[in-house]
PDB file of C-alpha atoms in Angstrom:
ATOM      1  CA  UNK A   1      -8.452  13.481  -9.242  1.00 79.00           C
ATOM      2  CA  UNK A   2      -5.539  11.163  -9.698  1.00 84.00           C
ATOM      3  CA  UNK A   3      -5.994   7.539 -10.750  1.00 91.00           C
ATOM      4  CA  UNK A   4      -3.904   4.490 -11.530  1.00 95.00           C
ATOM      5  CA  UNK A   5      -4.779   1.807 -14.045  1.00 96.00           C
ATOM      6  CA  UNK A   6      -3.224  -1.613 -14.140  1.00 97.00           C
ATOM      7  CA  UNK A   7      -4.769  -3.173 -17.254  1.00 96.00           C
ATOM      8  CA  UNK A   8      -3.767  -6.739 -16.488  1.00 96.00           C
ATOM      9  CA  UNK A   9      -5.569  -8.395 -13.585  1.00 95.00           C
ATOM     10  CA  UNK A  10      -3.635 -11.656 -13.850  1.00 97.00           C
ATOM     11  CA  UNK A  11      -0.464 -12.580 -15.734  1.00 97.00           C
ATOM     12  CA  UNK A  12       1.128 -16.000 -16.000  1.00 97.00           C
ATOM     13  CA  UNK A  13       4.724 -16.448 -17.110  1.00 97.00           C
ATOM     14  CA  UNK A  14       7.177 -19.308 -17.105  1.00 97.00           C
ATOM     15  CA  UNK A  15      10.146 -19.239 -14.794  1.00 97.00           C
ATOM     16  CA  UNK A  16      13.081 -17.639 -16.562  1.00 97.00           C
ATOM     17  CA  UNK A  17      10.900 -15.664 -18.955  1.00 98.00           C
ATOM     18  CA  UNK A  18      10.867 -11.878 -19.061  1.00 98.00           C
ATOM     19  CA  UNK A  19       8.123  -9.895 -17.418  1.00 98.00           C
ATOM     20  CA  UNK A  20       6.446  -6.553 -17.986  1.00 98.00           C
ATOM     21  CA  UNK A  21       3.612  -5.281 -15.817  1.00 98.00           C
ATOM     22  CA  UNK A  22       1.768  -2.275 -17.133  1.00 98.00           C
ATOM     23  CA  UNK A  23       0.781   0.820 -15.209  1.00 98.00           C
ATOM     24  CA  UNK A  24      -0.853   4.010 -16.448  1.00 97.00           C
ATOM     25  CA  UNK A  25      -1.602   7.005 -14.301  1.00 95.00           C
ATOM     26  CA  UNK A  26      -3.683  10.112 -14.517  1.00 92.00           C
ATOM     27  CA  UNK A  27      -2.438  13.171 -12.676  1.00 86.00           C
ATOM     28  CA  UNK A  28      -2.120  16.812 -13.622  1.00 77.00           C
ATOM     29  CA  UNK A  29       1.399  17.376 -12.380  1.00 79.00           C
ATOM     30  CA  UNK A  30       4.602  15.372 -12.275  1.00 76.00           C
ATOM     31  CA  UNK A  31       3.768  12.381 -10.112  1.00 84.00           C
ATOM     32  CA  UNK A  32       5.684  10.378  -7.596  1.00 90.00           C
ATOM     33  CA  UNK A  33       5.394   6.789  -8.809  1.00 93.00           C
ATOM     34  CA  UNK A  34       5.837   3.539  -6.950  1.00 94.00           C
ATOM     35  CA  UNK A  35       5.689  -0.201  -7.419  1.00 97.00           C
ATOM     36  CA  UNK A  36       4.904  -2.425  -4.446  1.00 95.00           C
ATOM     37  CA  UNK A  37       4.700  -6.205  -4.120  1.00 96.00           C
ATOM     38  CA  UNK A  38       2.395  -8.067  -1.755  1.00 93.00           C
ATOM     39  CA  UNK A  39       2.591 -11.725  -0.827  1.00 91.00           C
ATOM     40  CA  UNK A  40      -0.637 -13.396   0.372  1.00 85.00           C
ATOM     41  CA  UNK A  41      -1.716 -12.153   3.789  1.00 82.00           C
ATOM     42  CA  UNK A  42       1.208  -9.764   4.020  1.00 85.00           C
ATOM     43  CA  UNK A  43       1.830  -6.060   3.867  1.00 86.00           C
ATOM     44  CA  UNK A  44       3.413  -4.258   0.941  1.00 91.00           C
ATOM     45  CA  UNK A  45       7.080  -4.153   0.115  1.00 92.00           C
ATOM     46  CA  UNK A  46       8.493  -1.289  -1.928  1.00 92.00           C
ATOM     47  CA  UNK A  47      10.188  -2.452  -5.130  1.00 95.00           C
ATOM     48  CA  UNK A  48      11.147   0.928  -6.543  1.00 94.00           C
ATOM     49  CA  UNK A  49      10.080   4.536  -6.815  1.00 92.00           C
ATOM     50  CA  UNK A  50      10.403   7.473  -9.165  1.00 93.00           C
ATOM     51  CA  UNK A  51      10.510  11.054  -8.008  1.00 88.00           C
ATOM     52  CA  UNK A  52      12.614  12.842 -10.594  1.00 87.00           C
ATOM     53  CA  UNK A  53      15.736  12.489 -12.680  1.00 89.00           C
ATOM     54  CA  UNK A  54      16.614   9.388 -14.657  1.00 91.00           C
ATOM     55  CA  UNK A  55      13.423   7.908 -16.031  1.00 93.00           C
ATOM     56  CA  UNK A  56      14.754   4.354 -15.792  1.00 97.00           C
ATOM     57  CA  UNK A  57      14.623   3.311 -12.165  1.00 96.00           C
ATOM     58  CA  UNK A  58      16.331   0.279 -10.688  1.00 97.00           C
ATOM     59  CA  UNK A  59      14.762  -1.499  -7.759  1.00 96.00           C
ATOM     60  CA  UNK A  60      15.233  -4.498  -5.540  1.00 95.00           C
ATOM     61  CA  UNK A  61      15.064  -8.133  -6.626  1.00 95.00           C
ATOM     62  CA  UNK A  62      16.202  -7.292 -10.163  1.00 97.00           C
ATOM     63  CA  UNK A  63      13.180  -5.171 -11.050  1.00 98.00           C
ATOM     64  CA  UNK A  64      13.262  -1.943 -13.016  1.00 98.00           C
ATOM     65  CA  UNK A  65      10.654   0.506 -14.238  1.00 98.00           C
ATOM     66  CA  UNK A  66      10.612   3.252 -16.831  1.00 97.00           C
ATOM     67  CA  UNK A  67       8.703   6.489 -16.493  1.00 95.00           C
ATOM     68  CA  UNK A  68       7.322   7.685 -19.823  1.00 95.00           C
ATOM     69  CA  UNK A  69       5.648  11.042 -19.434  1.00 92.00           C
ATOM     70  CA  UNK A  70       4.271  11.089 -22.988  1.00 93.00           C
ATOM     71  CA  UNK A  71       2.450   7.818 -22.348  1.00 94.00           C
ATOM     72  CA  UNK A  72       1.620   8.461 -18.684  1.00 94.00           C
ATOM     73  CA  UNK A  73       3.101   5.076 -17.969  1.00 96.00           C
ATOM     74  CA  UNK A  74       5.383   3.491 -15.403  1.00 97.00           C
ATOM     75  CA  UNK A  75       5.769  -0.136 -16.475  1.00 98.00           C
ATOM     76  CA  UNK A  76       7.609  -2.648 -14.321  1.00 98.00           C
ATOM     77  CA  UNK A  77      10.050  -5.090 -15.920  1.00 98.00           C
ATOM     78  CA  UNK A  78      12.248  -7.994 -14.991  1.00 98.00           C
ATOM     79  CA  UNK A  79      14.429  -9.850 -17.501  1.00 98.00           C
ATOM     80  CA  UNK A  80      14.147 -13.292 -15.907  1.00 98.00           C
ATOM     81  CA  UNK A  81      11.375 -14.217 -13.502  1.00 98.00           C
ATOM     82  CA  UNK A  82      11.942 -16.509 -10.522  1.00 97.00           C
ATOM     83  CA  UNK A  83       9.269 -18.673  -8.908  1.00 96.00           C
ATOM     84  CA  UNK A  84       9.568 -16.546  -5.774  1.00 95.00           C
ATOM     85  CA  UNK A  85       8.329 -13.523  -7.738  1.00 97.00           C
ATOM     86  CA  UNK A  86       4.792 -14.924  -7.721  1.00 97.00           C
ATOM     87  CA  UNK A  87       2.745 -12.310  -5.831  1.00 97.00           C
ATOM     88  CA  UNK A  88       0.424  -9.353  -6.282  1.00 95.00           C
ATOM     89  CA  UNK A  89       1.972  -6.200  -7.705  1.00 97.00           C
ATOM     90  CA  UNK A  90       0.593  -2.734  -7.113  1.00 96.00           C
ATOM     91  CA  UNK A  91       1.445   0.472  -8.909  1.00 97.00           C
ATOM     92  CA  UNK A  92       0.799   3.679  -6.993  1.00 94.00           C
ATOM     93  CA  UNK A  93       0.945   7.410  -7.551  1.00 93.00           C
ATOM     94  CA  UNK A  94       1.829   9.811  -4.761  1.00 88.00           C
ATOM     95  CA  UNK A  95      -0.074  13.064  -4.683  1.00 81.00           C
ATOM     96  CA  UNK A  96       1.015  16.081  -2.694  1.00 73.00           C
ATOM     97  CA  UNK A  97      -1.213  16.391   0.351  1.00 66.00           C
ATOM     98  CA  UNK A  98       0.497  19.335   1.998  1.00 64.00           C
ATOM     99  CA  UNK A  99       2.984  18.185   4.601  1.00 63.00           C
ATOM    100  CA  UNK A 100       3.025  14.708   3.117  1.00 70.00           C
ATOM    101  CA  UNK A 101       1.689  12.926   0.097  1.00 77.00           C
ATOM    102  CA  UNK A 102      -1.047  10.361  -0.285  1.00 84.00           C
ATOM    103  CA  UNK A 103      -0.788   7.164  -2.266  1.00 89.00           C
ATOM    104  CA  UNK A 104      -3.438   6.097  -4.750  1.00 91.00           C
ATOM    105  CA  UNK A 105      -3.103   2.465  -5.774  1.00 93.00           C
ATOM    106  CA  UNK A 106      -4.050   0.581  -8.879  1.00 95.00           C
ATOM    107  CA  UNK A 107      -6.144  -2.559  -8.534  1.00 93.00           C
ATOM    108  CA  UNK A 108      -3.099  -4.770  -8.753  1.00 95.00           C
ATOM    109  CA  UNK A 109      -1.764  -7.467 -11.062  1.00 97.00           C
ATOM    110  CA  UNK A 110      -1.507 -11.027  -9.818  1.00 96.00           C
ATOM    111  CA  UNK A 111       1.596 -12.757 -11.141  1.00 97.00           C
ATOM    112  CA  UNK A 112       1.682 -16.528 -11.439  1.00 97.00           C
ATOM    113  CA  UNK A 113       4.978 -18.215 -12.302  1.00 97.00           C
ATOM    114  CA  UNK A 114       4.929 -21.637 -13.901  1.00 95.00           C
ATOM    115  CA  UNK A 115       7.873 -23.985 -13.355  1.00 91.00           C
TER     116      UNK A 115
ATOM    117  CA  UNK B   1      15.959  -0.230   7.133  1.00 71.00           C
ATOM    118  CA  UNK B   2      12.686   1.221   8.367  1.00 82.00           C
ATOM    119  CA  UNK B   3      10.405  -1.324  10.009  1.00 89.00           C
ATOM    120  CA  UNK B   4       6.725  -0.969  10.797  1.00 93.00           C
ATOM    121  CA  UNK B   5       5.154  -3.498  13.133  1.00 94.00           C
ATOM    122  CA  UNK B   6       1.421  -4.103  13.083  1.00 96.00           C
ATOM    123  CA  UNK B   7      -0.403  -6.089  15.746  1.00 96.00           C
ATOM    124  CA  UNK B   8      -2.339  -8.304  15.861  1.00 97.00           C
ATOM    125  CA  UNK B   9      -1.844 -10.148  12.580  1.00 95.00           C
ATOM    126  CA  UNK B  10      -5.337 -11.526  12.736  1.00 96.00           C
ATOM    127  CA  UNK B  11      -8.286 -11.172  15.070  1.00 97.00           C
ATOM    128  CA  UNK B  12     -11.750 -12.640  15.304  1.00 97.00           C
ATOM    129  CA  UNK B  13     -14.346 -10.745  17.283  1.00 96.00           C
ATOM    130  CA  UNK B  14     -18.040 -10.931  17.969  1.00 97.00           C
ATOM    131  CA  UNK B  15     -20.435  -8.532  16.308  1.00 97.00           C
ATOM    132  CA  UNK B  16     -20.958  -5.432  18.444  1.00 97.00           C
ATOM    133  CA  UNK B  17     -17.565  -5.504  20.142  1.00 97.00           C
ATOM    134  CA  UNK B  18     -14.601  -3.206  19.509  1.00 97.00           C
ATOM    135  CA  UNK B  19     -11.168  -4.137  18.228  1.00 98.00           C
ATOM    136  CA  UNK B  20      -7.917  -2.187  18.498  1.00 98.00           C
ATOM    137  CA  UNK B  21      -5.102  -2.516  15.957  1.00 98.00           C
ATOM    138  CA  UNK B  22      -1.646  -1.134  16.695  1.00 97.00           C
ATOM    139  CA  UNK B  23       0.896   0.219  14.253  1.00 96.00           C
ATOM    140  CA  UNK B  24       4.405   0.916  15.498  1.00 95.00           C
ATOM    141  CA  UNK B  25       7.442   2.346  13.770  1.00 93.00           C
ATOM    142  CA  UNK B  26      10.250   0.352  15.368  1.00 92.00           C
ATOM    143  CA  UNK B  27      13.395   2.191  14.380  1.00 87.00           C
ATOM    144  CA  UNK B  28      12.246   5.639  13.335  1.00 88.00           C
ATOM    145  CA  UNK B  29       9.855   8.363  14.330  1.00 88.00           C
ATOM    146  CA  UNK B  30       6.788   8.840  12.204  1.00 86.00           C
ATOM    147  CA  UNK B  31       4.851  12.074  12.456  1.00 81.00           C
ATOM    148  CA  UNK B  32       2.403  10.741   9.912  1.00 87.00           C
ATOM    149  CA  UNK B  33       0.924   7.300   9.546  1.00 92.00           C
ATOM    150  CA  UNK B  34      -1.735   6.068   7.162  1.00 93.00           C
ATOM    151  CA  UNK B  35      -4.451   3.460   7.530  1.00 96.00           C
ATOM    152  CA  UNK B  36      -5.695   1.454   4.575  1.00 95.00           C
ATOM    153  CA  UNK B  37      -8.397  -1.124   4.069  1.00 96.00           C
ATOM    154  CA  UNK B  38      -8.103  -3.894   1.511  1.00 91.00           C
ATOM    155  CA  UNK B  39     -10.990  -6.068   0.394  1.00 85.00           C
ATOM    156  CA  UNK B  40     -10.274  -9.528  -1.021  1.00 80.00           C
ATOM    157  CA  UNK B  41      -8.585  -9.337  -4.397  1.00 77.00           C
ATOM    158  CA  UNK B  42      -8.920  -5.561  -4.368  1.00 82.00           C
ATOM    159  CA  UNK B  43      -6.614  -2.610  -4.077  1.00 87.00           C
ATOM    160  CA  UNK B  44      -5.812  -0.641  -0.959  1.00 91.00           C
ATOM    161  CA  UNK B  45      -8.194   2.154  -0.072  1.00 93.00           C
ATOM    162  CA  UNK B  46      -6.868   4.959   2.087  1.00 93.00           C
ATOM    163  CA  UNK B  47      -9.065   5.368   5.142  1.00 95.00           C
ATOM    164  CA  UNK B  48      -7.343   8.118   7.077  1.00 94.00           C
ATOM    165  CA  UNK B  49      -4.153  10.022   7.727  1.00 91.00           C
ATOM    166  CA  UNK B  50      -2.971   9.900  11.311  1.00 87.00           C
ATOM    167  CA  UNK B  51      -0.921  12.840  12.575  1.00 83.00           C
ATOM    168  CA  UNK B  52       0.939  12.701  15.861  1.00 82.00           C
ATOM    169  CA  UNK B  53      -0.682  14.926  18.454  1.00 81.00           C
ATOM    170  CA  UNK B  54      -3.648  15.948  16.355  1.00 83.00           C
ATOM    171  CA  UNK B  55      -6.876  14.604  14.985  1.00 88.00           C
ATOM    172  CA  UNK B  56      -6.815  12.171  12.119  1.00 91.00           C
ATOM    173  CA  UNK B  57      -7.943  13.236   8.687  1.00 92.00           C
ATOM    174  CA  UNK B  58     -10.486  10.837   7.239  1.00 95.00           C
ATOM    175  CA  UNK B  59     -11.139  10.169   3.585  1.00 93.00           C
ATOM    176  CA  UNK B  60     -14.563  10.799   2.189  1.00 93.00           C
ATOM    177  CA  UNK B  61     -17.013   8.070   3.055  1.00 94.00           C
ATOM    178  CA  UNK B  62     -15.091   6.734   6.055  1.00 96.00           C
ATOM    179  CA  UNK B  63     -17.037   6.855   9.310  1.00 95.00           C
ATOM    180  CA  UNK B  64     -14.824   8.588  11.848  1.00 94.00           C
ATOM    181  CA  UNK B  65     -16.982   7.428  14.744  1.00 95.00           C
ATOM    182  CA  UNK B  66     -16.614   3.811  13.712  1.00 96.00           C
ATOM    183  CA  UNK B  67     -12.918   3.877  12.893  1.00 97.00           C
ATOM    184  CA  UNK B  68     -11.229   5.720  15.746  1.00 96.00           C
ATOM    185  CA  UNK B  69      -7.616   6.658  15.150  1.00 94.00           C
ATOM    186  CA  UNK B  70      -5.194   7.779  17.834  1.00 91.00           C
ATOM    187  CA  UNK B  71      -1.595   8.811  17.195  1.00 89.00           C
ATOM    188  CA  UNK B  72      -0.388   9.512  20.717  1.00 82.00           C
ATOM    189  CA  UNK B  73       3.341   9.246  20.086  1.00 89.00           C
ATOM    190  CA  UNK B  74       5.827   9.443  17.248  1.00 89.00           C
ATOM    191  CA  UNK B  75       6.044   5.667  17.076  1.00 92.00           C
ATOM    192  CA  UNK B  76       2.493   4.474  17.674  1.00 93.00           C
ATOM    193  CA  UNK B  77      -0.832   4.862  15.944  1.00 94.00           C
ATOM    194  CA  UNK B  78      -3.905   2.826  16.775  1.00 95.00           C
ATOM    195  CA  UNK B  79      -7.054   2.060  14.831  1.00 97.00           C
ATOM    196  CA  UNK B  80     -10.093   1.005  16.838  1.00 97.00           C
ATOM    197  CA  UNK B  81     -13.019  -0.503  15.001  1.00 98.00           C
ATOM    198  CA  UNK B  82     -15.969   0.241  17.246  1.00 97.00           C
ATOM    199  CA  UNK B  83     -19.153  -1.811  17.383  1.00 97.00           C
ATOM    200  CA  UNK B  84     -17.805  -4.062  14.688  1.00 97.00           C
ATOM    201  CA  UNK B  85     -20.145  -5.794  12.273  1.00 96.00           C
ATOM    202  CA  UNK B  86     -19.507  -8.495   9.680  1.00 96.00           C
ATOM    203  CA  UNK B  87     -19.231  -5.890   6.923  1.00 95.00           C
ATOM    204  CA  UNK B  88     -16.198  -4.465   8.730  1.00 96.00           C
ATOM    205  CA  UNK B  89     -14.360  -7.727   8.119  1.00 96.00           C
ATOM    206  CA  UNK B  90     -11.364  -6.871   6.003  1.00 95.00           C
ATOM    207  CA  UNK B  91      -7.590  -6.619   5.826  1.00 94.00           C
ATOM    208  CA  UNK B  92      -6.305  -3.431   7.460  1.00 96.00           C
ATOM    209  CA  UNK B  93      -2.820  -2.143   6.723  1.00 95.00           C
ATOM    210  CA  UNK B  94      -0.910   0.793   8.160  1.00 95.00           C
ATOM    211  CA  UNK B  95       2.044   2.644   6.734  1.00 94.00           C
ATOM    212  CA  UNK B  96       4.505   5.170   8.080  1.00 91.00           C
ATOM    213  CA  UNK B  97       7.069   7.485   6.576  1.00 80.00           C
ATOM    214  CA  UNK B  98      10.598   7.993   7.754  1.00 71.00           C
ATOM    215  CA  UNK B  99      11.169  10.780   5.272  1.00 68.00           C
ATOM    216  CA  UNK B 100       9.567  12.410   2.306  1.00 62.00           C
ATOM    217  CA  UNK B 101      10.618   9.743  -0.114  1.00 63.00           C
ATOM    218  CA  UNK B 102       8.890   6.582   0.860  1.00 73.00           C
ATOM    219  CA  UNK B 103       6.466   4.777   3.057  1.00 85.00           C
ATOM    220  CA  UNK B 104       6.952   1.515   4.897  1.00 89.00           C
ATOM    221  CA  UNK B 105       3.965  -0.744   5.334  1.00 92.00           C
ATOM    222  CA  UNK B 106       3.014  -2.978   8.210  1.00 94.00           C
ATOM    223  CA  UNK B 107       2.234  -6.632   7.614  1.00 93.00           C
ATOM    224  CA  UNK B 108      -1.495  -6.074   7.958  1.00 94.00           C
ATOM    225  CA  UNK B 109      -4.297  -7.252  10.249  1.00 96.00           C
ATOM    226  CA  UNK B 110      -6.975  -9.671   9.127  1.00 95.00           C
ATOM    227  CA  UNK B 111     -10.198  -8.776  10.978  1.00 97.00           C
ATOM    228  CA  UNK B 112     -13.085 -11.218  10.961  1.00 97.00           C
ATOM    229  CA  UNK B 113     -16.310 -10.222  12.674  1.00 97.00           C
ATOM    230  CA  UNK B 114     -18.685 -13.075  13.458  1.00 97.00           C
TER     231      UNK B 114
END
């Protein structure tokens, strides 16, 4: 069965600093990979996704992620964090479920941004 | 862009009563919608896949008689929590797909059973 591991439960960075959130997946085939962000009490917003092609994916809000098959990783990065980036971040893998695919989420990483 | 509306945003109900949560795709048709449950400071757990015009497919361990799902049209899926108890208190989120390449999530419903 597929699984997603986000090793860091909570990360704190200073505003303007760079950010990298780690994500490792376990899946037998080439996965569909996603990063979502969730503000408190809200739904999830898609930051970026990888299906195929270029392994460096650009997303919204200045985020990017790199798919590394050899490391089974899909880490999220941002060169300069803004206070508004404080939120919960979820990595997910999409698994083919026939006519659609199902998402399996990691446990999330809570990002705190210090002024 | 694709928008999914979920209603209500929060609801408080008495133990033993039923609660209905609606998930609507506002500007696209969704043949498939998904329902998730999220416990505090936890990840999202897929509860069921809702297919328009057919029965929902429930994940292992989810009580289909407690969590009734109806997907009567291409823009509306409903989740009814029947005979709710305090342990059903949680954050419920739906998602819908406009195409093969991504899902849009609703803003979630906070259910508190007292």
